Amino acid sequence: MLQKIGNQVYEWVVNQNPWTNVYGLARSLIAFSTALTLLVNDVTTFFRPVAGVDTYPNCTNNHLSIFCLVPADYFYLNVAKWIAIIILLITASGWRPRITGILHWWIAFSLQTSAVTLDGGEQVAQVLTFLMIPITLTDPRKWHWESIKKYDHSIKALHARVVALVCFGCIRFQVSIIYFHAAVAKYFREEWIDGTALYYYLSDPMLGLPNFIKKFADPILTSPLVAFFTWGTTVLELFLFLGLFAKDKWKKPLLISGFILHGLIAIMLGLISFAIIMFAALILYLRPLDKEYKFGKGKFKFSSNNEATMIEKQGA
């Protein structure tokens, strides 16, 4: 029986290639989103006194942050910001995952723990980049866009695959919990139960809809339809959580639905960087690893089989 289990595990590992452009695209999106956040905001936005924290950057028990390695002066913080942007752009290019994986997490960690952030995307980025560190350290490619053309049959390579695949499992579980918590937490808020939450959130003068969108949305927000969209958001988040257990044929519709959800949030609330990070999270969560993107003629689509895996099987 143990031999049978061992053979099944071996087949599972051999028949899946964790190092494809699927996770490569996700890495690039996360890095690009963080770089964009740093690029379009002044350092005075990130580093300033807030309630309960008078000093900035916040370096309490946090000496690893890139922003805590320089003097607490806006000139030096700006230098650190541009160093971070350069690292993130190199990461987004796909170059040397083994080198940029840890650096990517370092920047995400630094921004989340030392700076003043609002939309929650930085926390997701920090967690995902941390969980991807073992995947990047075992990635044998020079660029994360490449396909592996030849399978390494060594025990070391087999162990590397196991580590990467287990980490992907952890990432998918983590993303599912994000959607589970987002859905369940709403049931403890009266405005979500009675279906009026979207009216209050989207009408908020500071965080709500821009005026040019609000005038078109007001007829819906002030009608019974607002309850349909409020409850529909919660239902969709529950379905996205259930994507953890879904068969592959249901994952593509869920992926598209998740893209639409976060795309609408980005348009309506201006949470662009958060949406990009959640796009990446959805790709890691719902895109099968053996379904590489085909970046040809301006298109990328689901492929029936991972070409690299087929080559590996033929060589096995």
PDB file of C-alpha atoms in Angstrom, residues 18-19 23 96-102 129-141 144 160 163-165 167-168:
ATOM      1  CA  PRO A  18       5.278  24.335 -11.176  1.00  0.00           C
ATOM      2  CA  TRP A  19       7.650  26.715 -12.970  1.00  0.00           C
ATOM      3  CA  TYR A  23       3.144  32.027 -11.691  1.00  0.00           C
ATOM      4  CA  ARG A  96      16.334  35.407 -12.340  1.00  0.00           C
ATOM      5  CA  PRO A  97      13.500  34.341 -10.013  1.00  0.00           C
ATOM      6  CA  ARG A  98      16.059  32.777  -7.664  1.00  0.00           C
ATOM      7  CA  ILE A  99      17.572  36.209  -7.050  1.00  0.00           C
ATOM      8  CA  THR A 100      14.527  38.455  -7.255  1.00  0.00           C
ATOM      9  CA  GLY A 101      12.152  36.233  -5.254  1.00  0.00           C
ATOM     10  CA  ILE A 102      13.527  37.173  -1.839  1.00  0.00           C
ATOM     11  CA  THR A 129       5.563  36.954  -2.152  1.00  0.00           C
ATOM     12  CA  PHE A 130       6.606  35.238   1.086  1.00  0.00           C
ATOM     13  CA  LEU A 131       4.858  32.002   0.101  1.00  0.00           C
ATOM     14  CA  MET A 132       6.466  32.193  -3.350  1.00  0.00           C
ATOM     15  CA  ILE A 133      10.017  32.368  -1.980  1.00  0.00           C
ATOM     16  CA  PRO A 134      10.532  28.555  -2.000  1.00  0.00           C
ATOM     17  CA  ILE A 135       9.060  28.427  -5.515  1.00  0.00           C
ATOM     18  CA  THR A 136      11.459  31.073  -6.795  1.00  0.00           C
ATOM     19  CA  LEU A 137      14.459  29.526  -5.024  1.00  0.00           C
ATOM     20  CA  THR A 138      13.794  26.202  -6.746  1.00  0.00           C
ATOM     21  CA  ASP A 139      13.016  27.771 -10.139  1.00  0.00           C
ATOM     22  CA  PRO A 140      15.807  26.707 -12.535  1.00  0.00           C
ATOM     23  CA  ARG A 141      14.974  29.263 -15.243  1.00  0.00           C
ATOM     24  CA  HIS A 144      10.075  33.255 -15.431  1.00  0.00           C
ATOM     25  CA  ALA A 160      12.498  20.893  -5.617  1.00  0.00           C
ATOM     26  CA  VAL A 163       8.603  21.979  -2.397  1.00  0.00           C
ATOM     27  CA  ALA A 164       7.229  24.215  -5.154  1.00  0.00           C
ATOM     28  CA  LEU A 165       3.971  22.283  -5.518  1.00  0.00           C
ATOM     29  CA  CYS A 167       3.891  26.023  -1.674  1.00  0.00           C
ATOM     30  CA  PHE A 168       1.391  26.466  -4.488  1.00  0.00           C
TER      31      PHE A 168
END
